[in-house]
Amino acid sequence: MKRALITGITGQDGMYLGELLVSKGYEVYGLVRGQNNPKLEIVRALLPSVKLLFGDLTDLSSLLRALDVSRPDEIYNLGAISFVAYSWENASLTTDVTGKGALNILEATRLHSGDDLGRIRFYQASSSEMFGKVQEVPQKESTLLWPRSPYGVAKVFAHYMTINYRESYGMHASSGLLFNHESPRRGPEFVTRKVSQAVARIALGKQDKIVMGNLDASRDWGFAGDYVEAMWLMLQQDQADDYVISTGETHTIHELLDVAFHHVGIDDWRPLVEQDPAFMRPAEVDLLVGDPTKAATVLGWKPKVGFEQLVTMMVESDLAEQKSLA
Ligand code: NDP
Ligand code: GDR
């Protein structure tokens, strides 16, 4: 039985990846931070067989302890401060967790495994946000990185540290340059879930309008359930490498609003959407669209859920949730 350790198990991807690995027969361990984490019970209910360990990416000794207990064959470093807008308000903390946290888990892995480093396979959750002010369309593994947020800068550090551990120590360390991926489990601070939740509430008469930021940005949105399969596939390869994971399609926030409102029978959403500079970013990433050719060719990976299906899945889920709240 293979053993896996997931940091960020309480996040959107951690939960999907935990389900995937359990379904494949892995013994799964998840790292949870904080003394009374409100998501602990959600994870326990969803993934009863997963063993939860307490630790924090900023605390090297807690990571060493988690590795000693779990003795993993595969490590998935999904833990991060992941909300881009928040990273301007907390740039130093984001650097510590999202950037140096990756170095901590890489170093803990090296120290833990000693001469047996070649046995462990490591996944780093890199991001399309690293492309920032894009230097090429579509973005590929070789596209020059130009991050536009403290989060993006921290992810670039973590990305190159992962490559550095591969090149310096021969570690099987792979990095997935994942474009935006969403689901009904997406945090409500992110734009897709903010829209799906608000649209459901407006349809049910619980809310009057949505207040948004920049509606012109374009993103390459996929389904989180598809994307965690790509993470797993990367660690099943003989050679560690870096892969863009995306759909190859891009859509604006306007299109997101079109699909979400249309699904509840509202075609003219403009009177229901206000814009507020509070939701604009100091530097915006205007256009992201990834080229997933390498993932298709080498990993045999392809996304299954398209943009409209994703948005309607999220609106449906929020309608059900909002109805259950009465
Ligand atoms: P979430 O924000 O949903 O989850 C982040 C996870 O990191 C949570 O479990 C959180 O724990 C944990 N975490 C935060 N701070 C720490 C810390 N100090 N020590 C240990 N764990 C911590 O993100 P997603 O699931 O969406 O994303 C997973 C990873 O993939 C992240 O690294 C993200 O940056 C990256 N990524 C995500 C993309 C996306 O579109 N979803 C695209 C590209 C990359 P808690 O619940 O306690 O806060
Ligand atoms: P992003 O996701 O920054 O791409 O990072 P987010 O959903 O927060 O923003 C996407 C785009 O929507 C615009 N936008 C708004 N965003 C939010 N959150 N709220 C609003 O009201 C709003 N109005 C417009 C934003 O300006 C932006 O252009 C996500 C995270 O999951 C990262 O961790 C991950 O690395 C990247 O995706 C790939």
mmCIF file of C-alpha atoms and ligand atoms in Angstrom:
data_model
loop_
_atom_site.group_PDB
_atom_site.id
_atom_site.type_symbol
_atom_site.label_atom_id
_atom_site.label_comp_id
_atom_site.label_asym_id
_atom_site.label_seq_id
_atom_site.Cartn_x
_atom_site.Cartn_y
_atom_site.Cartn_z
ATOM 1 C CA MET A 1 0.000 0.000 0.000
ATOM 2 C CA LYS A 2 1.463 3.374 -0.993
ATOM 3 C CA ARG A 3 1.509 6.179 1.536
ATOM 4 C CA ALA A 4 0.926 9.843 0.734
ATOM 5 C CA LEU A 5 1.195 13.059 2.750
ATOM 6 C CA ILE A 6 -0.900 16.026 1.628
ATOM 7 C CA THR A 7 -0.296 19.533 2.965
ATOM 8 C CA GLY A 8 -3.362 21.742 2.498
ATOM 9 C CA ILE A 9 -5.771 18.829 3.051
ATOM 10 C CA THR A 10 -8.444 21.286 4.309
ATOM 11 C CA GLY A 11 -8.381 23.214 1.012
ATOM 12 C CA GLN A 12 -10.351 22.637 -2.179
ATOM 13 C CA ASP A 13 -7.640 20.577 -3.891
ATOM 14 C CA GLY A 14 -6.606 18.732 -0.736
ATOM 15 C CA MET A 15 -10.095 17.299 -0.371
ATOM 16 C CA TYR A 16 -10.350 16.178 -4.031
ATOM 17 C CA LEU A 17 -6.838 14.734 -3.980
ATOM 18 C CA GLY A 18 -7.537 12.947 -0.684
ATOM 19 C CA GLU A 19 -10.614 11.327 -2.248
ATOM 20 C CA LEU A 20 -8.649 10.318 -5.358
ATOM 21 C CA LEU A 21 -5.776 8.755 -3.412
ATOM 22 C CA VAL A 22 -8.109 6.908 -1.030
ATOM 23 C CA SER A 23 -9.982 5.530 -4.071
ATOM 24 C CA LYS A 24 -6.636 4.283 -5.418
ATOM 25 C CA GLY A 25 -5.918 2.413 -2.183
ATOM 26 C CA TYR A 26 -3.334 4.807 -0.685
ATOM 27 C CA GLU A 27 -2.844 5.284 3.019
ATOM 28 C CA VAL A 28 -3.352 9.039 3.177
ATOM 29 C CA TYR A 29 -2.073 11.509 5.760
ATOM 30 C CA GLY A 30 -3.118 15.154 5.811
ATOM 31 C CA LEU A 31 -1.422 18.097 7.487
ATOM 32 C CA VAL A 32 -3.794 20.412 9.372
ATOM 33 C CA ARG A 33 -2.712 23.692 10.944
ATOM 34 C CA GLY A 34 -4.034 25.635 13.912
ATOM 35 C CA GLN A 35 -5.272 24.548 17.311
ATOM 36 C CA ASN A 36 -8.982 24.565 16.457
ATOM 37 C CA ASN A 37 -9.215 24.510 12.678
ATOM 38 C CA PRO A 38 -12.882 24.959 11.653
ATOM 39 C CA LYS A 39 -12.366 22.761 8.568
ATOM 40 C CA LEU A 40 -11.124 19.784 10.582
ATOM 41 C CA GLU A 41 -14.616 18.327 11.021
ATOM 42 C CA ILE A 42 -15.436 18.765 7.309
ATOM 43 C CA VAL A 43 -12.326 16.775 6.374
ATOM 44 C CA ARG A 44 -12.995 14.132 9.012
ATOM 45 C CA ALA A 45 -16.539 13.644 7.691
ATOM 46 C CA LEU A 46 -15.515 13.582 4.016
ATOM 47 C CA LEU A 47 -12.356 11.508 4.410
ATOM 48 C CA PRO A 48 -12.791 9.323 7.489
ATOM 49 C CA SER A 49 -9.861 7.048 6.607
ATOM 50 C CA VAL A 50 -7.375 9.904 6.226
ATOM 51 C CA LYS A 51 -5.040 10.328 9.194
ATOM 52 C CA LEU A 52 -4.736 13.953 10.186
ATOM 53 C CA LEU A 53 -1.473 15.324 11.582
ATOM 54 C CA PHE A 54 -0.965 18.761 13.070
ATOM 55 C CA GLY A 55 1.710 20.999 11.630
ATOM 56 C CA ASP A 56 2.432 24.213 9.806
ATOM 57 C CA LEU A 57 4.506 24.942 6.706
ATOM 58 C CA THR A 58 6.328 27.675 8.611
ATOM 59 C CA ASP A 59 7.447 25.207 11.312
ATOM 60 C CA LEU A 60 10.187 22.901 10.021
ATOM 61 C CA SER A 61 10.150 20.618 13.057
ATOM 62 C CA SER A 62 6.410 20.027 12.712
ATOM 63 C CA LEU A 63 7.020 18.956 9.097
ATOM 64 C CA LEU A 64 9.805 16.580 10.134
ATOM 65 C CA ARG A 65 7.454 15.063 12.701
ATOM 66 C CA ALA A 66 4.698 14.654 10.103
ATOM 67 C CA LEU A 67 7.158 12.921 7.765
ATOM 68 C CA ASP A 68 8.403 10.613 10.526
ATOM 69 C CA VAL A 69 4.845 9.529 11.326
ATOM 70 C CA SER A 70 3.559 9.218 7.761
ATOM 71 C CA ARG A 71 6.748 7.868 6.057
ATOM 72 C CA PRO A 72 5.260 8.850 2.685
ATOM 73 C CA ASP A 73 6.122 7.546 -0.772
ATOM 74 C CA GLU A 74 4.487 10.654 -2.241
ATOM 75 C CA ILE A 75 4.226 14.194 -0.864
ATOM 76 C CA TYR A 76 1.809 16.731 -2.304
ATOM 77 C CA ASN A 77 2.571 20.285 -1.174
ATOM 78 C CA LEU A 78 -0.775 22.026 -1.653
ATOM 79 C CA GLY A 79 -0.629 24.194 1.480
ATOM 80 C CA ALA A 80 -0.391 27.932 0.829
ATOM 81 C CA ILE A 81 -1.958 31.286 1.422
ATOM 82 C CA SER A 82 -3.691 31.088 -1.929
ATOM 83 C CA PHE A 83 -5.867 34.206 -2.256
ATOM 84 C CA VAL A 84 -4.045 36.632 -4.544
ATOM 85 C CA ALA A 85 -5.859 39.787 -3.353
ATOM 86 C CA TYR A 86 -5.005 39.018 0.287
ATOM 87 C CA SER A 87 -1.320 38.674 -0.595
ATOM 88 C CA TRP A 88 -0.894 42.442 -1.008
ATOM 89 C CA GLU A 89 -2.279 42.985 2.497
ATOM 90 C CA ASN A 90 -0.041 40.257 3.968
ATOM 91 C CA ALA A 91 2.953 40.105 1.652
ATOM 92 C CA SER A 92 5.439 38.970 4.261
ATOM 93 C CA LEU A 93 3.185 36.244 5.664
ATOM 94 C CA THR A 94 2.410 35.055 2.124
ATOM 95 C CA THR A 95 6.143 34.878 1.428
ATOM 96 C CA ASP A 96 6.697 32.842 4.604
ATOM 97 C CA VAL A 97 3.896 30.337 3.938
ATOM 98 C CA THR A 98 3.569 30.118 0.153
ATOM 99 C CA GLY A 99 7.248 30.661 -0.642
ATOM 100 C CA LYS A 100 9.445 29.624 2.273
ATOM 101 C CA GLY A 101 6.896 27.009 3.345
ATOM 102 C CA ALA A 102 7.703 25.099 0.148
ATOM 103 C CA LEU A 103 11.411 25.289 0.937
ATOM 104 C CA ASN A 104 10.674 24.010 4.453
ATOM 105 C CA ILE A 105 8.863 20.921 3.215
ATOM 106 C CA LEU A 106 11.505 20.257 0.549
ATOM 107 C CA GLU A 107 14.241 20.546 3.172
ATOM 108 C CA ALA A 108 12.287 18.463 5.700
ATOM 109 C CA THR A 109 11.922 15.780 3.011
ATOM 110 C CA ARG A 110 15.680 15.825 2.328
ATOM 111 C CA LEU A 111 16.553 15.642 6.033
ATOM 112 C CA HIS A 112 13.943 12.958 6.733
ATOM 113 C CA SER A 113 14.963 10.632 3.935
ATOM 114 C CA GLY A 114 18.762 10.834 4.184
ATOM 115 C CA ASP A 115 20.305 8.433 1.666
ATOM 116 C CA ASP A 116 16.832 7.249 0.627
ATOM 117 C CA LEU A 117 15.741 10.532 -1.015
ATOM 118 C CA GLY A 118 15.259 8.829 -4.389
ATOM 119 C CA ARG A 119 12.359 6.832 -2.942
ATOM 120 C CA ILE A 120 10.122 9.849 -2.287
ATOM 121 C CA ARG A 121 8.171 11.665 -4.989
ATOM 122 C CA PHE A 122 7.279 15.303 -4.399
ATOM 123 C CA TYR A 123 4.626 17.526 -5.990
ATOM 124 C CA GLN A 124 4.693 21.330 -5.775
ATOM 125 C CA ALA A 125 1.494 23.306 -6.448
ATOM 126 C CA SER A 126 2.796 25.962 -8.822
ATOM 127 C CA SER A 127 0.447 28.403 -10.470
ATOM 128 C CA SER A 128 -0.472 30.237 -13.662
ATOM 129 C CA GLU A 129 -0.327 33.369 -11.497
ATOM 130 C CA MET A 130 3.462 33.085 -12.002
ATOM 131 C CA PHE A 131 2.935 34.088 -15.671
ATOM 132 C CA GLY A 132 1.332 37.356 -14.468
ATOM 133 C CA LYS A 133 2.016 39.950 -17.150
ATOM 134 C CA VAL A 134 2.067 37.286 -19.805
ATOM 135 C CA GLN A 135 5.020 37.229 -22.181
ATOM 136 C CA GLU A 136 3.457 34.723 -24.571
ATOM 137 C CA VAL A 137 -0.040 33.488 -25.492
ATOM 138 C CA PRO A 138 -0.844 30.702 -24.748
ATOM 139 C CA GLN A 139 1.448 30.115 -21.773
ATOM 140 C CA LYS A 140 3.677 27.014 -21.826
ATOM 141 C CA GLU A 141 6.220 25.426 -19.489
ATOM 142 C CA SER A 142 8.946 27.496 -21.203
ATOM 143 C CA THR A 143 7.159 30.876 -21.036
ATOM 144 C CA LEU A 144 9.078 33.554 -19.118
ATOM 145 C CA LEU A 145 7.593 34.106 -15.645
ATOM 146 C CA TRP A 146 6.527 37.663 -14.732
ATOM 147 C CA PRO A 147 4.569 37.523 -11.461
ATOM 148 C CA ARG A 148 2.300 40.469 -10.626
ATOM 149 C CA SER A 149 1.421 39.861 -6.957
ATOM 150 C CA PRO A 150 3.241 38.945 -3.733
ATOM 151 C CA TYR A 151 1.515 35.550 -4.071
ATOM 152 C CA GLY A 152 2.877 35.128 -7.600
ATOM 153 C CA VAL A 153 6.387 36.079 -6.493
ATOM 154 C CA ALA A 154 6.224 33.593 -3.591
ATOM 155 C CA LYS A 155 5.063 30.840 -5.988
ATOM 156 C CA VAL A 156 7.959 31.601 -8.353
ATOM 157 C CA PHE A 157 10.386 31.149 -5.430
ATOM 158 C CA ALA A 158 8.740 27.832 -4.510
ATOM 159 C CA HIS A 159 8.727 26.711 -8.157
ATOM 160 C CA TYR A 160 12.443 27.316 -8.653
ATOM 161 C CA MET A 161 13.274 25.793 -5.254
ATOM 162 C CA THR A 162 11.479 22.632 -6.377
ATOM 163 C CA ILE A 163 13.525 22.574 -9.594
ATOM 164 C CA ASN A 164 16.636 23.299 -7.523
ATOM 165 C CA TYR A 165 16.053 20.309 -5.245
ATOM 166 C CA ARG A 166 15.567 18.154 -8.340
ATOM 167 C CA GLU A 167 18.809 19.405 -9.889
ATOM 168 C CA SER A 168 20.914 19.590 -6.694
ATOM 169 C CA TYR A 169 19.877 16.391 -4.932
ATOM 170 C CA GLY A 170 18.315 14.307 -7.707
ATOM 171 C CA MET A 171 14.989 14.511 -5.890
ATOM 172 C CA HIS A 172 11.909 13.291 -7.798
ATOM 173 C CA ALA A 173 10.288 16.722 -7.471
ATOM 174 C CA SER A 174 7.671 17.826 -10.003
ATOM 175 C CA SER A 175 5.854 21.086 -10.320
ATOM 176 C CA GLY A 176 2.377 21.538 -11.769
ATOM 177 C CA LEU A 177 1.755 24.964 -13.305
ATOM 178 C CA LEU A 178 -1.965 24.757 -12.728
ATOM 179 C CA PHE A 179 -4.334 27.312 -14.175
ATOM 180 C CA ASN A 180 -7.431 28.347 -12.205
ATOM 181 C CA HIS A 181 -9.538 25.383 -11.181
ATOM 182 C CA GLU A 182 -12.818 25.570 -9.376
ATOM 183 C CA SER A 183 -15.596 23.457 -7.898
ATOM 184 C CA PRO A 184 -18.468 23.634 -5.423
ATOM 185 C CA ARG A 185 -15.718 23.336 -2.761
ATOM 186 C CA ARG A 186 -13.997 26.544 -3.908
ATOM 187 C CA GLY A 187 -13.626 29.168 -1.167
ATOM 188 C CA PRO A 188 -16.233 31.952 -1.432
ATOM 189 C CA GLU A 189 -13.516 34.617 -1.722
ATOM 190 C CA PHE A 190 -12.626 33.474 -5.263
ATOM 191 C CA VAL A 191 -14.542 34.972 -8.157
ATOM 192 C CA THR A 192 -16.299 31.854 -9.506
ATOM 193 C CA ARG A 193 -17.703 30.827 -6.139
ATOM 194 C CA LYS A 194 -18.523 34.417 -5.206
ATOM 195 C CA VAL A 195 -20.601 34.592 -8.388
ATOM 196 C CA SER A 196 -22.235 31.142 -8.069
ATOM 197 C CA GLN A 197 -23.180 31.797 -4.452
ATOM 198 C CA ALA A 198 -24.544 35.288 -5.146
ATOM 199 C CA VAL A 199 -26.469 34.150 -8.241
ATOM 200 C CA ALA A 200 -28.098 31.346 -6.230
ATOM 201 C CA ARG A 201 -29.021 33.783 -3.451
ATOM 202 C CA ILE A 202 -30.394 36.353 -5.937
ATOM 203 C CA ALA A 203 -32.478 33.633 -7.662
ATOM 204 C CA LEU A 204 -33.919 32.654 -4.268
ATOM 205 C CA GLY A 205 -34.639 36.278 -3.277
ATOM 206 C CA LYS A 206 -32.034 36.287 -0.489
ATOM 207 C CA GLN A 207 -29.742 38.941 -1.983
ATOM 208 C CA ASP A 208 -30.223 41.973 -4.270
ATOM 209 C CA LYS A 209 -26.925 42.440 -6.077
ATOM 210 C CA ILE A 210 -23.237 41.452 -6.330
ATOM 211 C CA VAL A 211 -20.378 43.891 -5.836
ATOM 212 C CA MET A 212 -17.411 42.940 -8.008
ATOM 213 C CA GLY A 213 -14.013 44.139 -9.194
ATOM 214 C CA ASN A 214 -12.551 43.989 -12.714
ATOM 215 C CA LEU A 215 -14.945 42.239 -15.114
ATOM 216 C CA ASP A 216 -12.570 42.282 -18.098
ATOM 217 C CA ALA A 217 -9.958 39.839 -16.789
ATOM 218 C CA SER A 218 -9.788 36.483 -18.591
ATOM 219 C CA ARG A 219 -9.034 33.166 -16.963
ATOM 220 C CA ASP A 220 -8.536 29.585 -18.127
ATOM 221 C CA TRP A 221 -10.934 27.838 -15.725
ATOM 222 C CA GLY A 222 -11.104 24.076 -15.222
ATOM 223 C CA PHE A 223 -12.604 21.643 -12.707
ATOM 224 C CA ALA A 224 -10.548 20.856 -9.583
ATOM 225 C CA GLY A 225 -11.541 17.167 -9.695
ATOM 226 C CA ASP A 226 -9.861 16.845 -13.111
ATOM 227 C CA TYR A 227 -6.759 18.761 -12.021
ATOM 228 C CA VAL A 228 -5.880 16.600 -9.007
ATOM 229 C CA GLU A 229 -5.646 13.615 -11.383
ATOM 230 C CA ALA A 230 -2.895 15.481 -13.226
ATOM 231 C CA MET A 231 -1.001 15.940 -9.934
ATOM 232 C CA TRP A 232 -1.122 12.212 -9.298
ATOM 233 C CA LEU A 233 -0.099 11.371 -12.879
ATOM 234 C CA MET A 234 2.994 13.589 -12.565
ATOM 235 C CA LEU A 235 4.229 11.515 -9.637
ATOM 236 C CA GLN A 236 3.715 8.244 -11.518
ATOM 237 C CA GLN A 237 6.283 9.203 -14.209
ATOM 238 C CA ASP A 238 9.828 7.799 -14.148
ATOM 239 C CA GLN A 239 11.259 11.311 -14.498
ATOM 240 C CA ALA A 240 10.180 14.333 -12.478
ATOM 241 C CA ASP A 241 9.260 17.343 -14.607
ATOM 242 C CA ASP A 242 7.096 20.476 -14.825
ATOM 243 C CA TYR A 243 3.725 20.575 -16.557
ATOM 244 C CA VAL A 244 1.149 23.207 -17.516
ATOM 245 C CA ILE A 245 -2.328 21.993 -16.550
ATOM 246 C CA SER A 246 -5.124 23.966 -18.198
ATOM 247 C CA THR A 247 -8.063 23.673 -20.574
ATOM 248 C CA GLY A 248 -6.591 25.845 -23.350
ATOM 249 C CA GLU A 249 -9.706 28.076 -23.326
ATOM 250 C CA THR A 250 -10.097 31.483 -21.742
ATOM 251 C CA HIS A 251 -13.211 33.347 -20.607
ATOM 252 C CA THR A 252 -13.836 36.783 -19.117
ATOM 253 C CA ILE A 253 -15.633 37.519 -15.846
ATOM 254 C CA HIS A 254 -18.434 38.910 -18.071
ATOM 255 C CA GLU A 255 -18.827 35.434 -19.601
ATOM 256 C CA LEU A 256 -18.811 33.860 -16.144
ATOM 257 C CA LEU A 257 -21.678 36.185 -15.160
ATOM 258 C CA ASP A 258 -23.513 35.437 -18.444
ATOM 259 C CA VAL A 259 -23.474 31.664 -17.875
ATOM 260 C CA ALA A 260 -24.236 31.779 -14.137
ATOM 261 C CA PHE A 261 -27.181 34.202 -14.418
ATOM 262 C CA HIS A 262 -28.535 32.544 -17.574
ATOM 263 C CA HIS A 263 -28.725 29.266 -15.644
ATOM 264 C CA VAL A 264 -31.257 30.799 -13.215
ATOM 265 C CA GLY A 265 -33.226 32.478 -16.012
ATOM 266 C CA ILE A 266 -31.728 35.988 -15.781
ATOM 267 C CA ASP A 267 -30.329 37.232 -19.100
ATOM 268 C CA ASP A 268 -29.765 40.907 -18.300
ATOM 269 C CA TRP A 269 -27.608 40.817 -15.181
ATOM 270 C CA ARG A 270 -26.161 44.312 -15.513
ATOM 271 C CA PRO A 271 -28.607 45.985 -13.086
ATOM 272 C CA LEU A 272 -27.663 43.346 -10.491
ATOM 273 C CA VAL A 273 -23.878 43.800 -10.643
ATOM 274 C CA GLU A 274 -22.001 46.770 -9.211
ATOM 275 C CA GLN A 275 -18.299 47.444 -9.423
ATOM 276 C CA ASP A 276 -16.264 48.704 -6.481
ATOM 277 C CA PRO A 277 -12.587 49.718 -6.569
ATOM 278 C CA ALA A 278 -12.190 47.814 -3.276
ATOM 279 C CA PHE A 279 -12.201 44.607 -5.354
ATOM 280 C CA MET A 280 -9.669 45.875 -7.920
ATOM 281 C CA ARG A 281 -6.045 44.776 -7.534
ATOM 282 C CA PRO A 282 -2.938 47.000 -7.438
ATOM 283 C CA ALA A 283 -1.644 45.039 -10.452
ATOM 284 C CA GLU A 284 -3.967 42.826 -12.481
ATOM 285 C CA VAL A 285 -3.272 39.658 -14.423
ATOM 286 C CA ASP A 286 -5.350 40.429 -17.509
ATOM 287 C CA LEU A 287 -5.229 37.258 -19.560
ATOM 288 C CA LEU A 288 -4.373 33.677 -18.751
ATOM 289 C CA VAL A 289 -4.662 30.788 -21.185
ATOM 290 C CA GLY A 290 -2.497 27.700 -20.911
ATOM 291 C CA ASP A 291 -1.202 25.262 -23.493
ATOM 292 C CA PRO A 292 -1.729 21.775 -21.999
ATOM 293 C CA THR A 293 -0.053 19.911 -24.915
ATOM 294 C CA LYS A 294 2.798 18.488 -22.813
ATOM 295 C CA ALA A 295 0.393 17.145 -20.176
ATOM 296 C CA ALA A 296 -1.716 15.531 -22.917
ATOM 297 C CA THR A 297 1.278 14.013 -24.683
ATOM 298 C CA VAL A 298 3.366 12.815 -21.724
ATOM 299 C CA LEU A 299 0.769 12.237 -18.989
ATOM 300 C CA GLY A 300 -2.184 11.358 -21.211
ATOM 301 C CA TRP A 301 -4.156 13.961 -19.233
ATOM 302 C CA LYS A 302 -7.134 15.886 -20.599
ATOM 303 C CA PRO A 303 -9.744 17.956 -18.762
ATOM 304 C CA LYS A 304 -13.225 16.406 -18.779
ATOM 305 C CA VAL A 305 -15.411 19.265 -17.500
ATOM 306 C CA GLY A 306 -15.872 22.335 -19.725
ATOM 307 C CA PHE A 307 -16.506 25.957 -18.715
ATOM 308 C CA GLU A 308 -20.320 25.989 -18.936
ATOM 309 C CA GLN A 309 -20.634 22.639 -17.192
ATOM 310 C CA LEU A 310 -18.341 23.878 -14.412
ATOM 311 C CA VAL A 311 -20.260 27.107 -13.822
ATOM 312 C CA THR A 312 -23.668 25.432 -13.882
ATOM 313 C CA MET A 313 -22.409 22.697 -11.520
ATOM 314 C CA MET A 314 -21.370 25.410 -9.060
ATOM 315 C CA VAL A 315 -24.633 27.356 -9.354
ATOM 316 C CA GLU A 316 -26.656 24.145 -8.874
ATOM 317 C CA SER A 317 -24.641 23.243 -5.795
ATOM 318 C CA ASP A 318 -25.111 26.710 -4.313
ATOM 319 C CA LEU A 319 -28.852 26.635 -5.045
ATOM 320 C CA ALA A 320 -29.108 23.368 -3.106
ATOM 321 C CA GLU A 321 -26.967 24.718 -0.254
ATOM 322 C CA GLN A 322 -28.885 27.991 -0.010
ATOM 323 C CA LYS A 323 -32.245 26.147 -0.027
ATOM 324 C CA SER A 324 -31.024 23.864 2.764
ATOM 325 C CA LEU A 325 -30.156 26.940 4.842
ATOM 326 C CA ALA A 326 -33.810 28.051 4.421
HETATM 327 P P1 NDP B 1 -7.070 26.601 -0.692
HETATM 328 O O1 NDP B 1 -6.889 28.028 -0.338
HETATM 329 O O2 NDP B 1 -8.449 26.042 -0.807
HETATM 330 O O3 NDP B 1 -6.261 25.690 0.345
HETATM 331 C C1 NDP B 1 -5.029 26.098 0.858
HETATM 332 C C2 NDP B 1 -4.618 25.118 1.936
HETATM 333 O O4 NDP B 1 -3.360 25.561 2.507
HETATM 334 C C3 NDP B 1 -5.602 25.023 3.098
HETATM 335 O O5 NDP B 1 -5.710 23.678 3.500
HETATM 336 C C4 NDP B 1 -4.927 25.849 4.178
HETATM 337 O O6 NDP B 1 -5.265 25.477 5.491
HETATM 338 C C5 NDP B 1 -3.469 25.476 3.917
HETATM 339 N N1 NDP B 1 -2.553 26.379 4.599
HETATM 340 C C6 NDP B 1 -2.607 27.726 4.682
HETATM 341 N N2 NDP B 1 -1.614 28.194 5.452
HETATM 342 C C7 NDP B 1 -0.901 27.123 5.866
HETATM 343 C C8 NDP B 1 0.230 26.944 6.710
HETATM 344 N N3 NDP B 1 0.839 27.992 7.268
HETATM 345 N N4 NDP B 1 0.680 25.705 6.941
HETATM 346 C C9 NDP B 1 0.059 24.625 6.383
HETATM 347 N N5 NDP B 1 -1.015 24.721 5.585
HETATM 348 C C10 NDP B 1 -1.499 25.953 5.330
HETATM 349 O O7 NDP B 1 -6.275 26.376 -2.071
HETATM 350 P P2 NDP B 1 -6.570 25.340 -3.256
HETATM 351 O O8 NDP B 1 -6.945 24.037 -2.701
HETATM 352 O O9 NDP B 1 -7.420 26.005 -4.265
HETATM 353 O O10 NDP B 1 -5.111 25.253 -3.914
HETATM 354 C C11 NDP B 1 -4.163 24.270 -3.491
HETATM 355 C C12 NDP B 1 -2.779 24.751 -3.868
HETATM 356 O O11 NDP B 1 -2.690 24.952 -5.277
HETATM 357 C C13 NDP B 1 -2.367 26.078 -3.236
HETATM 358 O O12 NDP B 1 -0.973 26.008 -3.008
HETATM 359 C C14 NDP B 1 -2.657 27.100 -4.323
HETATM 360 O O13 NDP B 1 -1.829 28.227 -4.172
HETATM 361 C C15 NDP B 1 -2.303 26.294 -5.548
HETATM 362 N N6 NDP B 1 -2.995 26.646 -6.765
HETATM 363 C C16 NDP B 1 -4.359 26.702 -6.802
HETATM 364 C C17 NDP B 1 -5.031 26.954 -7.976
HETATM 365 C C18 NDP B 1 -6.521 27.026 -8.043
HETATM 366 O O14 NDP B 1 -7.026 27.548 -9.036
HETATM 367 N N7 NDP B 1 -7.235 26.489 -7.071
HETATM 368 C C19 NDP B 1 -4.278 27.173 -9.239
HETATM 369 C C20 NDP B 1 -2.852 27.056 -9.089
HETATM 370 C C21 NDP B 1 -2.246 26.795 -7.903
HETATM 371 P P3 NDP B 1 -6.507 26.202 6.278
HETATM 372 O O15 NDP B 1 -7.727 25.507 5.770
HETATM 373 O O16 NDP B 1 -6.203 25.929 7.682
HETATM 374 O O17 NDP B 1 -6.459 27.645 5.890
HETATM 375 P P1 GDR B 2 -6.985 34.370 -9.111
HETATM 376 O O1 GDR B 2 -8.495 34.010 -8.711
HETATM 377 O O2 GDR B 2 -6.557 35.674 -8.585
HETATM 378 O O3 GDR B 2 -6.863 34.132 -10.586
HETATM 379 O O4 GDR B 2 -6.170 33.254 -8.300
HETATM 380 P P2 GDR B 2 -9.740 34.910 -8.285
HETATM 381 O O5 GDR B 2 -10.929 34.053 -8.488
HETATM 382 O O6 GDR B 2 -9.551 35.524 -6.944
HETATM 383 O O7 GDR B 2 -9.710 36.102 -9.361
HETATM 384 C C1 GDR B 2 -9.867 35.864 -10.751
HETATM 385 C C2 GDR B 2 -10.070 37.166 -11.478
HETATM 386 O O8 GDR B 2 -11.356 37.711 -11.144
HETATM 387 C C3 GDR B 2 -11.210 39.115 -10.946
HETATM 388 N N1 GDR B 2 -12.306 39.610 -10.089
HETATM 389 C C4 GDR B 2 -12.541 39.237 -8.828
HETATM 390 N N2 GDR B 2 -11.903 38.338 -8.033
HETATM 391 C C5 GDR B 2 -12.400 38.144 -6.793
HETATM 392 N N3 GDR B 2 -11.812 37.241 -6.010
HETATM 393 N N4 GDR B 2 -13.486 38.841 -6.311
HETATM 394 C C6 GDR B 2 -14.145 39.759 -7.079
HETATM 395 O O9 GDR B 2 -15.114 40.370 -6.642
HETATM 396 C C7 GDR B 2 -13.656 39.958 -8.410
HETATM 397 N N5 GDR B 2 -14.055 40.757 -9.430
HETATM 398 C C8 GDR B 2 -13.226 40.537 -10.437
HETATM 399 C C9 GDR B 2 -9.836 39.248 -10.312
HETATM 400 O O10 GDR B 2 -9.377 40.606 -10.401
HETATM 401 C C10 GDR B 2 -9.050 38.269 -11.169
HETATM 402 O O11 GDR B 2 -8.645 38.875 -12.360
HETATM 403 C C11 GDR B 2 -6.600 31.904 -8.239
HETATM 404 C C12 GDR B 2 -6.128 31.327 -6.878
HETATM 405 O O12 GDR B 2 -6.694 30.053 -6.719
HETATM 406 C C13 GDR B 2 -4.620 31.213 -6.838
HETATM 407 O O13 GDR B 2 -4.231 30.532 -5.644
HETATM 408 C C14 GDR B 2 -4.172 30.416 -8.064
HETATM 409 O O14 GDR B 2 -2.767 30.287 -8.067
HETATM 410 C C15 GDR B 2 -4.644 31.109 -9.338
HETATM 411 O O15 GDR B 2 -6.060 31.169 -9.308
HETATM 412 C C16 GDR B 2 -4.240 30.343 -10.591
#
